[in-house]
Amino acid sequence: MKSLYGKFVLSSVLVLAAGLVLSYLIVNSAYHRVMKEDNDAKHVAIAGSMAGFIGENDNLDLDRYLRTQADAGYILYATDREGGGTFYGGPFDDQTLPPGTVENVLSGEIYHGMRDLPAETFWAGYFANDLANTAGVPFTYDGRPHALFIRPDIALLFNELHWLTAIMLVSIAVIGFLAVLLTAKHLIRPLTELTEATNRVAEERFTDLPDIRRADEIGQLSDSFRRMAGKLAENDLARKAFISDVSHDFQSPLQNMKGYATLLMDPELSAGRRLEYAEIIRSESSRLSVLSGQLLVLTSIDQFKELPEHNVFSVSEQLKETVRKSRWPFEEKGISVTLDAEEASVRGDRELLGKVWENLLSNAAKYTPEGGEVLIGVSGAADFVTVTVEDSGPGIPPGERDRIFDRFYRSDKARSAGGGTGLGLSIAKGVIALHGGTISAGESPAGGARFTVTLPKKRPA
Ligand code: ADP
């Protein structure tokens, strides 16, 4: 039995059958412990009342009286000696009594056959239609001692009850079995649907997800599955878009290089042109080298669950050093750079954070027009350090302030100006997130861009 459906049905049927067997055993034990004694006492009392009635009526037609009792639903045996007597109703299946029983009753004892019959089961005890399974009392008739043995005629009295009980048991079994089949189907169908959907998702087909609306655990499983499939579909799209962006960004500089290299092969080319084309090829190849370096950083950030390196170091010192190193592009455009840095340290990866500051400063230099100004601030609070980089450039329109952190996102202006890969800020965001911090873009007081980075002093464990 391999399927869950089969197992469920089989185990439910076994439970049902075990329930029936167990309830039979319980009824059996209840009969032997409690009811057997009561049943015996009840019939001894009935037999006693018959005996009393016979004793009180001297002219009674005994034979007729006992026949009437038989018609009322009893099987009787009346005798005045050992080995002989008359049976009424019935008949008994076994007409023997334990030896000496009649003798004892004739001498005044009461016979408790219903209580003392050695029967293992309720069935054999309650229903055994034997003379030994009777209540026996003495009575006097015609001046002579007699013995009267009685038991109810079960077949006559309880015939309808037998049928009703049998119909009830069969109905319980059939209805129970059908209910088990339906419940199993209801429970297992969504699991089958989910399994099929899992197989589709494994083949990267994210459509036709089962819509199972239930409040139970299967409903929760289905919700989690839909969320997971949604996330996988999103990742799949992002991965495909990433690959297409990467190939496009590699393709265009390569095409340029190929084109200018072909032009360079012209022997008639003037020295001035030759230099110009060689310069274009150099700048395109350095763009490719930056791009592949950034891709490597991005992939490694993606793989990190936590920072591989972390030391405590001064962010202010690191920024001072970065400003010193990237002075040239600012000086070239006559941009004034002011650094207002409080002493502040963080725990983190020095090299990765260095890339963030380099990117923010190179963007500031790139987008700020000649003669503009750039302000860099570092301030430390109790739990975190804030770094701001403001410029007097064109700024970033509010609608783009979130998207500039997406991979390969470049504003149209930046795109048409050429240069830049659109990866710098997404790397910055990844690095800051790895440090448990945040980075956001806003507007500087001079109307340019303002980047704010906050880093927790103690990195979350
Ligand atoms: P790149 O600068 O290589 O294009 P980035 O990821 O560093 O890539 O930046 C993404 C985009 O954000 C840029 O193309 C530009 O449109 C915008 N941007 C970044 N820094 C500035 C800034 N200081 N001023 C104006 N726009 C900016």
XYZ file of N, CA, C and O and ligand atoms in Angstrom, residues 359 363-364 366-367 391 394-396 400 404 409-411 414 419-426 449 451, ligand 1:
127
model
N 32.746 54.437 -4.256
C 31.659 54.594 -5.223
C 30.901 55.902 -4.985
O 30.595 56.641 -5.930
N 30.880 58.872 -7.735
C 29.613 59.375 -8.282
C 29.509 60.885 -8.064
O 29.102 61.618 -8.968
N 29.881 61.331 -6.844
C 29.801 62.769 -6.544
C 30.684 63.533 -7.523
O 30.282 64.566 -8.069
N 31.614 62.521 -10.452
C 31.132 62.353 -11.815
C 29.952 63.290 -12.116
O 29.862 63.895 -13.167
N 29.002 63.370 -11.146
C 27.760 64.088 -11.442
C 27.769 65.561 -11.021
O 26.864 66.312 -11.378
N 26.258 66.534 -2.622
C 26.925 67.273 -3.695
C 26.006 68.374 -4.222
O 24.844 68.470 -3.802
N 23.079 67.714 -10.154
C 21.671 67.811 -10.569
C 20.703 67.105 -9.612
O 19.485 67.298 -9.703
N 21.246 66.275 -8.733
C 20.375 65.545 -7.794
C 19.695 64.362 -8.465
O 19.893 64.093 -9.660
N 18.906 63.662 -7.655
C 18.224 62.457 -8.189
C 16.716 62.695 -8.041
O 16.251 62.978 -6.932
N 13.274 58.209 -8.731
C 14.395 57.288 -9.033
C 15.198 56.919 -7.800
O 16.119 56.113 -7.878
N 17.781 53.602 -8.117
C 19.221 53.718 -8.414
C 20.036 52.622 -7.712
O 21.170 52.365 -8.097
N 20.943 49.751 -12.917
C 20.106 50.924 -13.137
C 20.988 52.155 -13.362
O 21.879 52.461 -12.562
N 20.748 52.816 -14.475
C 21.408 54.099 -14.745
C 20.348 55.048 -15.242
O 19.490 54.650 -16.033
N 20.376 56.295 -14.774
C 19.367 57.242 -15.274
C 19.637 57.453 -16.772
O 20.753 57.215 -17.252
N 22.574 59.587 -17.346
C 23.862 58.927 -17.112
C 24.186 57.987 -18.265
O 25.326 57.868 -18.699
N 29.857 55.824 -19.941
C 30.609 55.572 -18.707
C 29.666 55.067 -17.620
O 28.458 55.205 -17.725
N 30.237 54.495 -16.584
C 29.406 53.976 -15.482
C 28.803 52.638 -15.870
O 28.556 52.361 -17.044
N 28.600 51.813 -14.857
C 28.080 50.469 -15.132
C 26.697 50.266 -14.529
O 26.007 49.304 -14.856
N 26.300 51.151 -13.633
C 25.006 50.958 -12.964
C 25.070 49.906 -11.879
O 24.044 49.459 -11.372
N 26.292 49.472 -11.500
C 26.417 48.431 -10.467
C 26.920 48.978 -9.136
O 26.723 48.353 -8.097
N 27.565 50.163 -9.181
C 28.214 50.690 -7.974
C 27.279 50.785 -6.785
O 27.594 50.294 -5.687
N 26.082 51.383 -6.972
C 25.186 51.578 -5.826
C 24.544 50.272 -5.364
O 24.255 50.115 -4.176
N 24.337 49.327 -6.302
C 23.750 48.059 -5.835
C 24.785 47.282 -5.021
O 24.441 46.612 -4.044
N 22.477 65.668 -4.885
C 22.149 64.383 -4.261
C 22.736 64.321 -2.850
O 23.754 64.949 -2.560
N 23.511 61.219 -0.051
C 23.449 59.794 0.316
C 23.695 59.670 1.813
O 24.612 60.299 2.344
P 26.991 54.273 -12.260
O 27.355 55.507 -11.527
O 28.153 53.408 -12.581
O 26.055 54.476 -13.400
P 25.760 53.612 -9.793
O 25.077 52.344 -9.333
O 26.878 54.083 -8.962
O 26.181 53.356 -11.273
O 24.630 54.701 -9.887
C 23.386 54.429 -10.467
C 22.702 55.693 -10.967
O 22.415 56.553 -9.857
C 23.571 56.539 -11.852
O 23.483 56.102 -13.179
C 22.962 57.905 -11.692
O 21.829 58.027 -12.497
C 22.483 57.906 -10.257
N 23.442 58.596 -9.349
C 24.329 58.016 -8.524
N 25.012 58.962 -7.818
C 24.526 60.173 -8.210
C 24.799 61.522 -7.840
N 25.730 61.833 -6.936
N 24.084 62.508 -8.457
C 23.148 62.214 -9.356
N 22.828 60.958 -9.770
C 23.509 59.938 -9.186
